[in-house]
Amino acid sequence: MAVTGIGGLFFRSNDPDTRAAWYREHLGIEAGQAGVWHQQAGPTVFAPFPSESDYFSEKQSFMLNLRVTGLDALAAELTAAGIPVERRPEWDTTDYGCFARIHDPEGLPIELWEPPA
């Protein structure tokens, strides 16, 4: 017997319907009580960070990292939709890939990750 993957991510929201719609519209995730998102196979990192880490805000107990393809095009779409996208050259490496950061409508940090080819 073994764990075979992440079966769901459940988090509190002040406006679940609006937040789920944002994830559907901007990230293509079938979010919401009735939504089931069928992901593509690929690597998933499950990593506790030290409490003093500055990798993401100390106000958040976790950061959502989404694996993507075409990060440059997605970042341009998000920017055009008025969603601030943060990119830093030091985040991108040949070993780990390319990264960008956004926040959902309630401020949850989301890291967008395009793994290396």
C-alpha positions as MATLAB code, in Angstrom:
seq = 'MAVTGIGGLFFRSNDPDTRAAWYREHLGIEAGQAGVWHQQAGPTVFAPFPSESDYFSEKQSFMLNLRVTGLDALAAELTAAGIPVERRPEWDTTDYGCFARIHDPEGLPIELWEPPA';
ca = [
       0.000    0.000    0.000;
       1.312    3.471   -0.878;
       0.216    7.044   -1.395;
      -0.187    7.561   -5.153;
      -0.555   11.335   -5.389;
      -2.257   14.401   -4.046;
      -6.008   13.864   -4.105;
      -7.087   17.416   -3.362;
      -6.163   20.794   -2.009;
      -8.756   22.353    0.282;
      -8.409   25.870    1.619;
     -10.634   28.462    3.223;
     -11.923   31.393    1.217;
     -13.949   34.527    1.875;
     -15.664   34.090   -1.511;
     -15.231   30.498   -2.750;
     -17.236   30.921   -5.968;
     -15.334   34.002   -7.144;
     -11.996   32.491   -6.201;
     -12.769   29.205   -7.992;
     -13.828   31.164  -11.095;
     -10.495   33.042  -11.029;
      -8.553   29.745  -11.015;
     -10.685   28.421  -13.889;
     -10.385   31.589  -15.985;
      -6.721   32.429  -15.496;
      -5.043   29.088  -14.820;
      -7.365   26.532  -16.435;
      -7.882   24.640  -13.168;
     -11.290   23.024  -12.646;
     -11.650   24.551   -9.204;
     -14.682   24.561   -6.947;
     -16.822   22.150   -4.952;
     -17.985   20.281   -8.077;
     -14.727   20.600  -10.010;
     -12.298   17.742  -10.528;
      -9.011   18.736  -12.108;
      -7.275   16.001  -14.099;
      -3.610   16.967  -14.129;
      -0.889   15.865  -16.469;
       1.660   13.448  -15.059;
       4.873   15.036  -13.872;
       7.050   15.736  -10.883;
       5.576   17.082   -7.649;
       7.780   18.526   -4.920;
       6.493   17.995   -1.373;
       8.907   19.905    0.864;
       8.584   21.366    4.345;
      10.606   24.591    4.596;
      12.285   25.917    7.737;
       9.989   28.331    9.583;
      12.544   31.133    9.141;
      12.784   30.664    5.334;
      12.328   33.788    3.228;
      11.397   31.814    0.100;
       7.797   32.992    0.588;
       5.966   35.234    3.052;
       6.131   34.254    6.712;
       2.417   35.149    6.843;
       1.603   32.084    4.729;
       2.022   28.565    6.028;
       2.371   27.222    2.485;
       2.845   28.313   -1.112;
       1.083   26.712   -4.041;
       3.468   25.739   -6.853;
       1.858   24.929  -10.206;
       3.737   23.109  -12.945;
       3.197   24.850  -16.313;
       4.265   24.794  -19.941;
       4.877   27.978  -21.906;
       5.630   30.144  -18.893;
       6.494   33.209  -20.980;
       3.147   33.084  -22.829;
       1.195   32.432  -19.611;
       2.954   35.332  -17.863;
       2.018   37.611  -20.779;
      -1.645   36.481  -20.617;
      -1.799   37.057  -16.866;
      -0.202   40.488  -17.208;
      -2.692   41.406  -19.956;
      -5.502   40.362  -17.580;
      -4.170   42.800  -14.968;
      -2.554   40.170  -12.736;
       0.904   41.238  -11.541;
       3.572   38.668  -12.429;
       6.922   38.704  -10.643;
       9.946   37.211  -12.367;
      13.565   37.302  -11.285;
      16.520   36.066  -13.331;
      18.051   34.408  -10.262;
      14.988   32.136   -9.934;
      15.650   30.492  -13.317;
      18.232   27.721  -13.549;
      19.103   24.992  -16.013;
      18.777   22.421  -13.202;
      15.313   23.380  -11.931;
      13.671   25.392  -14.713;
      11.936   28.772  -14.811;
       9.695   30.407  -12.223;
       7.228   33.253  -11.835;
       5.044   34.350   -8.938;
       1.497   35.630   -8.809;
      -1.150   35.970   -6.089;
      -4.744   34.807   -6.239;
      -7.593   37.267   -5.476;
      -7.269   36.630   -1.725;
      -3.488   37.020   -1.655;
      -2.363   33.369   -1.721;
       1.095   33.243   -3.302;
       1.295   30.987   -6.332;
       4.560   29.935   -7.896;
       4.399   29.007  -11.557;
       7.093   26.494  -12.477;
       8.178   25.416  -15.931;
      10.501   22.434  -15.386;
      13.526   22.128  -17.672;
      12.955   20.296  -20.957;
];
